[in-house]
mmCIF file of C-alpha atoms and ligand atoms in Angstrom:
data_model
loop_
_atom_site.group_PDB
_atom_site.id
_atom_site.type_symbol
_atom_site.label_atom_id
_atom_site.label_comp_id
_atom_site.label_asym_id
_atom_site.label_seq_id
_atom_site.Cartn_x
_atom_site.Cartn_y
_atom_site.Cartn_z
ATOM 1 C CA UNK H 35 0.000 0.000 0.000
ATOM 2 C CA UNK H 36 1.226 3.498 -0.852
ATOM 3 C CA UNK H 37 2.003 5.885 2.030
ATOM 4 C CA UNK H 38 -0.779 8.387 2.760
ATOM 5 C CA UNK H 39 -0.221 12.148 2.777
ATOM 6 C CA UNK H 40 -2.856 14.445 4.288
ATOM 7 C CA UNK H 41 -2.763 18.138 3.291
ATOM 8 C CA UNK H 42 -4.771 20.449 5.553
ATOM 9 C CA UNK H 43 -5.502 23.109 2.882
ATOM 10 C CA UNK H 44 -6.325 23.063 -0.808
ATOM 11 C CA UNK H 45 -2.984 23.846 -2.467
ATOM 12 C CA UNK H 46 -2.088 24.553 -6.122
ATOM 13 C CA UNK H 47 -2.000 21.482 -8.368
ATOM 14 C CA UNK H 48 1.602 22.071 -9.445
ATOM 15 C CA UNK H 49 2.981 21.637 -5.911
ATOM 16 C CA UNK H 50 0.835 18.615 -5.071
ATOM 17 C CA UNK H 51 1.523 16.717 -8.318
ATOM 18 C CA UNK H 52 4.972 15.333 -7.324
ATOM 19 C CA UNK H 53 3.364 13.823 -4.216
ATOM 20 C CA UNK H 54 0.429 12.383 -6.163
ATOM 21 C CA UNK H 55 2.844 10.555 -8.461
ATOM 22 C CA UNK H 56 4.280 8.644 -5.486
ATOM 23 C CA UNK H 57 1.725 8.520 -2.678
ATOM 24 C CA UNK H 58 -1.976 8.475 -1.875
ATOM 25 C CA UNK H 59 -2.710 12.161 -1.355
ATOM 26 C CA UNK H 60 -5.750 13.419 0.518
ATOM 27 C CA UNK H 61 -6.349 17.152 0.671
ATOM 28 C CA UNK H 62 -8.849 19.273 2.633
ATOM 29 C CA UNK H 63 -11.239 20.834 0.090
ATOM 30 C CA UNK H 64 -11.007 24.499 1.088
ATOM 31 C CA UNK H 65 -8.335 27.077 0.353
ATOM 32 C CA UNK H 66 -9.694 29.603 2.841
ATOM 33 C CA UNK H 67 -11.165 27.554 5.691
ATOM 34 C CA UNK H 68 -9.237 25.449 8.167
ATOM 35 C CA UNK H 69 -9.846 21.734 8.240
ATOM 36 C CA UNK H 70 -12.329 20.944 11.057
ATOM 37 C CA UNK H 71 -10.668 19.387 14.072
ATOM 38 C CA UNK H 72 -12.601 16.087 13.852
ATOM 39 C CA UNK H 73 -11.573 15.601 10.225
ATOM 40 C CA UNK H 74 -7.939 16.424 11.032
ATOM 41 C CA UNK H 75 -7.935 13.824 13.827
ATOM 42 C CA UNK H 76 -9.581 11.224 11.571
ATOM 43 C CA UNK H 77 -7.217 11.857 8.660
ATOM 44 C CA UNK H 78 -4.068 11.928 10.773
ATOM 45 C CA UNK H 79 -4.960 8.507 12.193
ATOM 46 C CA UNK H 80 -4.210 7.024 8.765
ATOM 47 C CA UNK H 81 -1.575 9.429 7.479
ATOM 48 C CA UNK H 82 2.145 8.778 7.027
ATOM 49 C CA UNK H 83 2.740 12.488 6.385
ATOM 50 C CA UNK H 84 0.883 15.637 7.395
ATOM 51 C CA UNK H 85 1.287 18.903 5.486
ATOM 52 C CA UNK H 86 0.069 21.645 7.853
ATOM 53 C CA UNK H 87 -0.444 25.417 7.810
ATOM 54 C CA UNK H 88 -0.072 27.846 10.709
ATOM 55 C CA UNK H 89 -3.815 27.903 11.394
ATOM 56 C CA UNK H 90 -3.685 24.202 12.352
ATOM 57 C CA UNK H 91 -3.016 23.355 15.990
ATOM 58 C CA UNK H 92 -0.794 20.277 15.750
ATOM 59 C CA UNK H 93 -0.726 19.349 19.429
ATOM 60 C CA UNK H 94 -0.376 16.261 21.611
ATOM 61 C CA UNK H 95 -3.904 15.125 20.747
ATOM 62 C CA UNK H 96 -3.011 15.077 17.037
ATOM 63 C CA UNK H 97 0.195 13.106 17.636
ATOM 64 C CA UNK H 98 -1.698 10.684 19.867
ATOM 65 C CA UNK H 99 -4.333 10.124 17.186
ATOM 66 C CA UNK H 100 -1.617 9.349 14.617
ATOM 67 C CA UNK H 101 -0.670 5.710 14.113
ATOM 68 C CA UNK H 102 1.749 5.790 11.171
ATOM 69 C CA UNK H 103 2.831 9.437 11.127
ATOM 70 C CA UNK H 104 6.458 9.990 10.168
ATOM 71 C CA UNK H 105 6.589 13.670 9.261
ATOM 72 C CA UNK H 106 4.757 16.958 9.745
ATOM 73 C CA UNK H 107 5.805 19.618 7.249
ATOM 74 C CA UNK H 108 4.617 23.118 8.161
ATOM 75 C CA UNK H 109 3.980 25.786 5.523
ATOM 76 C CA UNK H 110 5.798 28.543 7.465
ATOM 77 C CA UNK H 111 9.126 29.327 9.090
ATOM 78 C CA UNK H 112 7.394 29.853 12.465
ATOM 79 C CA UNK H 113 6.285 26.599 14.083
ATOM 80 C CA UNK H 114 4.584 27.751 17.279
ATOM 81 C CA UNK H 115 1.437 25.921 16.093
ATOM 82 C CA UNK H 116 3.219 22.575 16.505
ATOM 83 C CA UNK H 117 4.001 20.792 19.761
ATOM 84 C CA UNK H 118 7.530 19.760 18.784
ATOM 85 C CA UNK H 119 8.082 17.967 22.102
ATOM 86 C CA UNK H 120 5.068 15.745 21.453
ATOM 87 C CA UNK H 121 6.382 15.129 17.921
ATOM 88 C CA UNK H 122 9.796 14.168 19.258
ATOM 89 C CA UNK H 123 8.407 11.826 21.869
ATOM 90 C CA UNK H 124 6.432 10.066 19.116
ATOM 91 C CA UNK H 125 9.475 9.993 16.818
ATOM 92 C CA UNK H 126 7.794 12.232 14.225
ATOM 93 C CA UNK H 127 10.023 14.521 12.158
ATOM 94 C CA UNK H 128 8.927 18.170 11.854
ATOM 95 C CA UNK H 129 10.102 20.494 9.056
ATOM 96 C CA UNK H 130 9.489 24.163 8.203
ATOM 97 C CA UNK H 131 10.324 26.596 5.362
ATOM 98 C CA UNK H 132 13.106 28.992 6.410
ATOM 99 C CA UNK H 133 15.184 31.138 4.065
ATOM 100 C CA UNK H 134 13.028 31.074 0.957
ATOM 101 C CA UNK H 135 10.669 33.658 2.502
ATOM 102 C CA UNK H 136 13.299 35.919 4.084
ATOM 103 C CA UNK H 137 13.435 38.701 1.481
ATOM 104 C CA UNK H 138 9.706 38.662 0.766
ATOM 105 C CA UNK H 139 8.902 39.013 4.477
ATOM 106 C CA UNK H 140 11.546 41.726 4.892
ATOM 107 C CA UNK H 141 9.984 43.632 1.964
ATOM 108 C CA UNK H 142 6.562 43.418 3.594
ATOM 109 C CA UNK H 143 7.971 44.499 6.955
ATOM 110 C CA UNK H 144 9.501 47.562 5.376
ATOM 111 C CA UNK H 145 6.346 48.276 3.362
ATOM 112 C CA UNK H 146 4.275 48.128 6.566
ATOM 113 C CA UNK H 147 6.782 50.354 8.352
ATOM 114 C CA UNK H 148 6.569 52.957 5.576
ATOM 115 C CA UNK H 149 2.779 52.676 5.289
ATOM 116 C CA UNK H 150 2.352 53.168 9.047
ATOM 117 C CA UNK H 151 4.872 55.997 9.310
ATOM 118 C CA UNK H 152 3.382 57.902 6.381
ATOM 119 C CA UNK H 153 -0.308 57.035 6.917
ATOM 120 C CA UNK H 154 -0.594 55.548 3.429
ATOM 121 C CA UNK H 155 -3.691 53.433 4.039
ATOM 122 C CA UNK H 156 -5.591 56.267 5.744
ATOM 123 C CA UNK H 157 -4.677 58.750 3.005
ATOM 124 C CA UNK H 158 -5.628 56.313 0.231
ATOM 125 C CA UNK H 159 -8.993 55.501 1.765
ATOM 126 C CA UNK H 160 -9.837 59.204 2.311
ATOM 127 C CA UNK H 161 -9.094 59.899 -1.357
ATOM 128 C CA UNK H 162 -11.366 57.022 -2.430
ATOM 129 C CA UNK H 163 -14.158 58.354 -0.163
ATOM 130 C CA UNK H 164 -13.976 61.670 -2.059
ATOM 131 C CA UNK H 165 -12.487 63.543 0.896
ATOM 132 C CA UNK H 166 -9.536 65.018 -1.055
ATOM 133 C CA UNK H 167 -10.779 68.577 -1.437
ATOM 134 C CA UNK H 168 -7.529 70.496 -1.549
ATOM 135 C CA UNK H 169 -3.825 70.226 -0.736
ATOM 136 C CA UNK H 170 -3.472 70.856 2.978
ATOM 137 C CA UNK H 171 -0.398 71.799 4.982
ATOM 138 C CA UNK H 172 -0.711 69.280 7.833
ATOM 139 C CA UNK H 173 -3.205 66.552 6.856
ATOM 140 C CA UNK H 174 -1.752 63.033 6.696
ATOM 141 C CA UNK H 175 1.586 64.178 8.008
ATOM 142 C CA UNK H 176 3.554 61.287 9.459
ATOM 143 C CA UNK H 177 6.977 60.352 10.773
ATOM 144 C CA UNK H 178 10.219 60.442 8.805
ATOM 145 C CA UNK H 179 11.799 57.099 8.091
ATOM 146 C CA UNK H 180 15.009 58.355 6.497
ATOM 147 C CA UNK H 181 17.696 58.943 9.102
ATOM 148 C CA UNK H 182 15.574 57.552 11.963
ATOM 149 C CA UNK H 183 16.646 54.824 14.407
ATOM 150 C CA UNK H 184 15.236 51.341 13.893
ATOM 151 C CA UNK H 185 15.394 48.766 16.684
ATOM 152 C CA UNK H 186 14.972 45.167 15.625
ATOM 153 C CA UNK H 187 13.953 42.601 18.240
ATOM 154 C CA UNK H 188 14.889 39.210 16.759
ATOM 155 C CA UNK H 189 17.812 39.846 14.443
ATOM 156 C CA UNK H 190 17.686 36.545 12.566
ATOM 157 C CA UNK H 191 17.356 35.899 8.844
ATOM 158 C CA UNK H 192 14.419 38.282 8.337
ATOM 159 C CA UNK H 193 15.610 40.800 10.938
ATOM 160 C CA UNK H 194 18.951 41.136 9.157
ATOM 161 C CA UNK H 195 17.256 41.517 5.771
ATOM 162 C CA UNK H 196 15.128 44.333 7.228
ATOM 163 C CA UNK H 197 18.252 45.934 8.720
ATOM 164 C CA UNK H 198 19.972 45.932 5.318
ATOM 165 C CA UNK H 199 16.932 47.643 3.787
ATOM 166 C CA UNK H 200 17.042 50.193 6.642
ATOM 167 C CA UNK H 201 20.646 51.036 5.670
ATOM 168 C CA UNK H 202 19.319 52.214 2.302
ATOM 169 C CA UNK H 203 17.205 54.707 4.228
ATOM 170 C CA UNK H 204 20.236 55.961 6.192
ATOM 171 C CA UNK H 205 18.758 54.561 9.395
ATOM 172 C CA UNK H 206 20.726 53.778 12.519
ATOM 173 C CA UNK H 207 20.200 50.066 13.239
ATOM 174 C CA UNK H 208 19.948 48.726 16.799
ATOM 175 C CA UNK H 209 19.102 45.109 17.477
ATOM 176 C CA UNK H 210 18.299 42.830 20.368
ATOM 177 C CA UNK H 211 18.727 39.047 20.431
ATOM 178 C CA UNK H 212 19.669 36.595 23.144
ATOM 179 C CA UNK H 213 23.071 36.342 21.407
ATOM 180 C CA UNK H 214 25.140 38.956 19.585
ATOM 181 C CA UNK H 215 25.812 38.897 15.855
ATOM 182 C CA UNK H 216 29.364 40.131 15.803
ATOM 183 C CA UNK H 217 29.861 39.521 12.065
ATOM 184 C CA UNK H 218 26.820 41.609 11.124
ATOM 185 C CA UNK H 219 27.943 44.321 13.551
ATOM 186 C CA UNK H 220 31.355 44.455 11.859
ATOM 187 C CA UNK H 221 30.071 44.171 8.293
ATOM 188 C CA UNK H 222 27.200 46.659 8.503
ATOM 189 C CA UNK H 223 27.665 48.672 11.697
ATOM 190 C CA UNK H 224 24.525 47.309 13.394
ATOM 191 C CA UNK H 225 24.615 47.967 17.154
ATOM 192 C CA UNK H 226 23.569 45.529 19.863
ATOM 193 C CA UNK H 227 21.321 46.921 22.604
ATOM 194 C CA UNK H 228 19.654 45.525 25.693
ATOM 195 C CA UNK H 229 15.884 45.400 25.235
ATOM 196 C CA UNK H 230 15.152 48.431 27.430
ATOM 197 C CA UNK H 231 17.803 50.574 25.698
ATOM 198 C CA UNK H 232 16.498 49.575 22.275
ATOM 199 C CA UNK H 233 12.953 50.563 23.287
ATOM 200 C CA UNK H 234 14.110 53.897 24.713
ATOM 201 C CA UNK H 235 16.240 54.848 21.707
ATOM 202 C CA UNK H 236 14.287 53.595 18.681
ATOM 203 C CA UNK H 237 11.918 55.553 16.453
ATOM 204 C CA UNK H 238 10.744 52.280 14.909
ATOM 205 C CA UNK H 239 10.630 49.085 16.966
ATOM 206 C CA UNK H 240 10.314 46.041 14.719
ATOM 207 C CA UNK H 241 9.537 42.601 16.145
ATOM 208 C CA UNK H 242 10.928 39.612 14.248
ATOM 209 C CA UNK H 243 11.577 37.062 16.996
ATOM 210 C CA UNK H 244 9.864 33.666 17.053
ATOM 211 C CA UNK H 245 6.841 33.083 19.288
ATOM 212 C CA UNK H 246 8.084 30.975 22.201
ATOM 213 C CA UNK H 247 7.264 30.746 25.928
ATOM 214 C CA UNK H 248 10.106 33.270 26.385
ATOM 215 C CA UNK H 249 8.776 35.838 23.888
ATOM 216 C CA UNK H 250 5.089 35.505 24.851
ATOM 217 C CA UNK H 251 4.025 38.963 26.037
ATOM 218 C CA UNK H 252 7.602 40.254 25.612
ATOM 219 C CA UNK H 253 6.213 43.684 24.748
ATOM 220 C CA UNK H 254 3.741 44.688 27.429
ATOM 221 C CA UNK H 255 2.780 47.780 29.422
ATOM 222 C CA UNK H 256 6.251 48.366 30.913
ATOM 223 C CA UNK H 257 8.055 47.963 27.591
ATOM 224 C CA UNK H 258 5.590 50.217 25.723
ATOM 225 C CA UNK H 259 6.039 52.830 28.459
ATOM 226 C CA UNK H 260 9.746 52.998 27.610
ATOM 227 C CA UNK H 261 9.112 53.849 23.960
ATOM 228 C CA UNK H 262 9.128 57.400 22.606
ATOM 229 C CA UNK H 263 5.816 59.232 22.203
ATOM 230 C CA UNK H 264 6.722 59.625 18.518
ATOM 231 C CA UNK H 265 7.656 55.981 18.000
ATOM 232 C CA UNK H 266 6.090 53.285 15.832
ATOM 233 C CA UNK H 267 5.787 49.584 16.700
ATOM 234 C CA UNK H 268 5.825 47.081 13.824
ATOM 235 C CA UNK H 269 4.967 43.422 14.452
ATOM 236 C CA UNK H 270 5.394 40.944 11.612
ATOM 237 C CA UNK H 271 6.437 38.044 13.874
ATOM 238 C CA UNK H 272 3.532 36.596 15.877
ATOM 239 C CA UNK H 273 0.630 38.267 17.683
ATOM 240 C CA UNK H 274 1.247 36.789 21.123
ATOM 241 C CA UNK H 275 4.617 38.534 21.440
ATOM 242 C CA UNK H 276 2.801 41.839 22.030
ATOM 243 C CA UNK H 277 0.205 42.247 24.785
ATOM 244 C CA UNK H 278 -2.679 43.592 22.678
ATOM 245 C CA UNK H 279 -4.547 45.192 25.605
ATOM 246 C CA UNK H 280 -1.416 47.071 26.653
ATOM 247 C CA UNK H 281 -0.815 48.087 23.027
ATOM 248 C CA UNK H 282 -4.380 49.381 22.733
ATOM 249 C CA UNK H 283 -3.905 51.528 25.849
ATOM 250 C CA UNK H 284 -0.530 52.851 24.679
ATOM 251 C CA UNK H 285 -1.943 53.844 21.283
ATOM 252 C CA UNK H 286 -5.190 55.255 22.676
ATOM 253 C CA UNK H 287 -3.316 57.363 25.244
ATOM 254 C CA UNK H 288 -0.726 58.490 22.663
ATOM 255 C CA UNK H 289 2.039 56.894 24.665
ATOM 256 C CA UNK H 290 3.386 55.693 21.318
ATOM 257 C CA UNK H 291 2.526 57.254 17.957
ATOM 258 C CA UNK H 292 1.367 54.299 15.852
ATOM 259 C CA UNK H 293 1.545 50.567 15.223
ATOM 260 C CA UNK H 294 1.661 48.400 12.105
ATOM 261 C CA UNK H 295 0.495 44.823 12.604
ATOM 262 C CA UNK H 296 0.616 41.870 10.226
ATOM 263 C CA UNK H 297 -0.120 39.386 13.017
ATOM 264 C CA UNK H 298 -2.567 39.049 15.917
ATOM 265 C CA UNK H 299 -3.024 36.991 19.062
ATOM 266 C CA UNK H 300 -6.093 35.354 17.494
ATOM 267 C CA UNK H 301 -6.201 35.038 13.712
ATOM 268 C CA UNK H 302 -8.163 35.945 11.730
ATOM 269 C CA UNK H 303 -8.559 39.012 13.942
ATOM 270 C CA UNK H 304 -12.135 39.941 14.847
ATOM 271 C CA UNK H 305 -13.091 43.017 12.760
ATOM 272 C CA UNK H 306 -14.537 44.456 15.992
ATOM 273 C CA UNK H 307 -11.241 44.051 17.865
ATOM 274 C CA UNK H 308 -10.546 47.260 19.879
ATOM 275 C CA UNK H 309 -7.207 47.776 18.063
ATOM 276 C CA UNK H 310 -9.072 48.111 14.762
ATOM 277 C CA UNK H 311 -11.067 51.064 16.107
ATOM 278 C CA UNK H 312 -7.909 53.154 16.417
ATOM 279 C CA UNK H 313 -6.836 55.497 13.596
ATOM 280 C CA UNK H 314 -3.150 55.059 14.408
ATOM 281 C CA UNK H 315 -3.069 51.328 13.666
ATOM 282 C CA UNK H 316 -2.273 49.896 10.233
ATOM 283 C CA UNK H 317 -3.321 46.270 9.851
ATOM 284 C CA UNK H 318 -2.672 43.462 7.398
ATOM 285 C CA UNK H 319 -3.986 39.877 7.272
ATOM 286 C CA UNK H 320 -0.708 37.983 7.952
ATOM 287 C CA UNK H 321 0.748 38.427 4.469
ATOM 288 C CA UNK H 322 4.474 38.592 5.308
ATOM 289 C CA UNK H 323 5.530 35.856 2.890
ATOM 290 C CA UNK H 324 2.731 36.371 0.385
ATOM 291 C CA UNK H 325 4.418 36.667 -3.002
ATOM 292 C CA UNK H 326 3.616 34.102 -5.683
ATOM 293 C CA UNK H 327 7.204 32.939 -6.092
ATOM 294 C CA UNK H 328 7.849 32.679 -2.365
ATOM 295 C CA UNK H 329 4.658 30.816 -1.505
ATOM 296 C CA UNK H 330 5.332 28.293 -4.308
ATOM 297 C CA UNK H 331 8.963 28.034 -3.107
ATOM 298 C CA UNK H 332 7.770 27.335 0.455
ATOM 299 C CA UNK H 333 5.350 24.675 -0.771
ATOM 300 C CA UNK H 334 8.068 22.991 -2.838
ATOM 301 C CA UNK H 335 10.224 22.792 0.311
ATOM 302 C CA UNK H 336 7.327 21.104 2.141
ATOM 303 C CA UNK H 337 6.683 18.643 -0.690
ATOM 304 C CA UNK H 338 10.376 17.731 -0.975
ATOM 305 C CA UNK H 339 10.647 17.210 2.788
ATOM 306 C CA UNK H 340 7.669 14.844 2.739
ATOM 307 C CA UNK H 341 9.103 12.904 -0.224
ATOM 308 C CA UNK H 342 12.516 12.678 1.485
ATOM 309 C CA UNK H 343 11.121 11.352 4.759
ATOM 310 C CA UNK H 344 8.728 8.888 3.136
ATOM 311 C CA UNK H 345 11.547 7.603 0.919
ATOM 312 C CA UNK H 346 13.897 7.220 3.872
ATOM 313 C CA UNK H 347 16.155 10.234 3.367
ATOM 314 C CA UNK H 348 17.034 13.029 5.795
ATOM 315 C CA UNK H 349 14.876 16.086 4.907
ATOM 316 C CA UNK H 350 16.060 19.677 4.673
ATOM 317 C CA UNK H 351 14.918 22.098 7.389
ATOM 318 C CA UNK H 352 14.355 19.471 10.036
ATOM 319 C CA UNK H 353 13.323 20.974 13.383
ATOM 320 C CA UNK H 354 13.059 17.763 15.429
HETATM 321 P P1 NAP C 460 15.337 33.276 12.719
HETATM 322 O O1 NAP C 460 16.360 33.376 11.653
HETATM 323 O O2 NAP C 460 15.324 32.062 13.590
HETATM 324 O O3 NAP C 460 15.450 34.591 13.619
HETATM 325 C C1 NAP C 460 14.846 34.739 14.842
HETATM 326 C C2 NAP C 460 15.729 35.625 15.705
HETATM 327 O O4 NAP C 460 15.051 35.872 16.932
HETATM 328 C C3 NAP C 460 17.060 34.974 16.042
HETATM 329 O O5 NAP C 460 18.111 35.818 15.649
HETATM 330 C C4 NAP C 460 17.040 34.794 17.557
HETATM 331 O O6 NAP C 460 18.326 35.097 18.083
HETATM 332 C C5 NAP C 460 16.001 35.845 17.994
HETATM 333 N N1 NAP C 460 15.346 35.445 19.241
HETATM 334 C C6 NAP C 460 14.899 34.226 19.603
HETATM 335 N N2 NAP C 460 14.382 34.268 20.842
HETATM 336 C C7 NAP C 460 14.531 35.547 21.269
HETATM 337 C C8 NAP C 460 14.210 36.230 22.476
HETATM 338 N N3 NAP C 460 13.674 35.575 23.500
HETATM 339 N N4 NAP C 460 14.479 37.535 22.552
HETATM 340 C C9 NAP C 460 15.081 38.191 21.520
HETATM 341 N N5 NAP C 460 15.409 37.610 20.353
HETATM 342 C C10 NAP C 460 15.133 36.302 20.233
HETATM 343 O O7 NAP C 460 13.863 33.360 12.126
HETATM 344 P P2 NAP C 460 13.369 34.175 10.824
HETATM 345 O O8 NAP C 460 13.379 33.291 9.647
HETATM 346 O O9 NAP C 460 14.061 35.495 10.779
HETATM 347 O O10 NAP C 460 11.822 34.389 11.253
HETATM 348 C C11 NAP C 460 11.501 35.102 12.424
HETATM 349 C C12 NAP C 460 10.037 34.979 12.767
HETATM 350 O O11 NAP C 460 9.268 35.757 11.865
HETATM 351 C C13 NAP C 460 9.447 33.568 12.638
HETATM 352 O O12 NAP C 460 9.641 32.809 13.820
HETATM 353 C C14 NAP C 460 7.983 33.810 12.349
HETATM 354 O O13 NAP C 460 7.206 33.715 13.527
HETATM 355 C C15 NAP C 460 7.947 35.240 11.809
HETATM 356 N N6 NAP C 460 7.495 35.299 10.399
HETATM 357 C C16 NAP C 460 6.324 35.925 10.114
HETATM 358 C C17 NAP C 460 5.889 36.007 8.804
HETATM 359 C C18 NAP C 460 4.612 36.688 8.442
HETATM 360 O O14 NAP C 460 4.006 36.339 7.441
HETATM 361 N N7 NAP C 460 4.168 37.675 9.187
HETATM 362 C C19 NAP C 460 6.670 35.434 7.776
HETATM 363 C C20 NAP C 460 7.852 34.807 8.112
HETATM 364 C C21 NAP C 460 8.261 34.747 9.433
HETATM 365 P P3 NAP C 460 18.817 34.442 19.470
HETATM 366 O O15 NAP C 460 18.605 32.962 19.343
HETATM 367 O O16 NAP C 460 20.251 34.854 19.567
HETATM 368 O O17 NAP C 460 17.989 35.047 20.526
#
């Protein structure tokens, strides 16, 4: 009998075809809706490989339901939706898609930073509503990006790519990690800062760390209180890293100037979420890696990892 692959979202034919040539492939029918939990648990019971997306909670219950599972391949670089300890204890390999999405996500991060700083979305929507009556001296005035200080929390692959883009805008680059990146400091002049110093000094604070027990709620009331009144917070990492209630208060009380968010604690975010009532928040529906080439590249990494594991080879991008 051929090994069984279960894919939790409807994916383009071209990326699924190489799997269909070798294995029995089952795929959830919807592109936009998550697979219901009961179907996931039923399918995983028979699957040799699971191809998941970040909206799927691949927890202990899933691994316990699985009888033949050898690999979970996640369509993302972040893997906070997967209980990797449970995977390891069951001897299941987990893979992700790093690298291929670095530049695309850095582009989006910078686009969101510019859009938030210069009120692009607000200005565009006012024009469309017919509210552009005349040139005005101070309407839609924002914050300068050129020459400002950017502080990157999580200076990894994407963080560094954002920092290199910031150099093109003559920005001073501060970063905070658990470990220093001496080579990048020497090559580009990036400066390491403790978290508090970075928050105090930066005009733009950009979060690009993974979502882990350590980074959960990393930016809360105390951290936001350290930021400048004129500063902008950009989060393209994961929602849970920022305390959304504290962020709402800081924005509402003009403790910080604005925020640009691609990610939320609960996704999709409720359109009635308090943060969405604020004029100084720019929001996007988690589209960091969303270019055609990158998404197809990510999917090809997932497909290759599944083929490698099911054919007895070591896959690329193995997490556990
Ligand atoms: P990466 O190369 O692993 O970089 C993550 C960086 O975060 C590392 O340099 C790490 O350095 C630092 N870090 C880890 N824990 C930290 C902590 N407690 N405090 C401060 N820094 C910490 O990952 P990447 O490829 O750049 O991706 C980063 C994250 O972006 C992913 O985990 C994902 O959640 C998110 N992402 C979002 C989108 C989107 O669509 N919005 C797209 C792609 C990625 P140390 O180990 O030295 O601390």
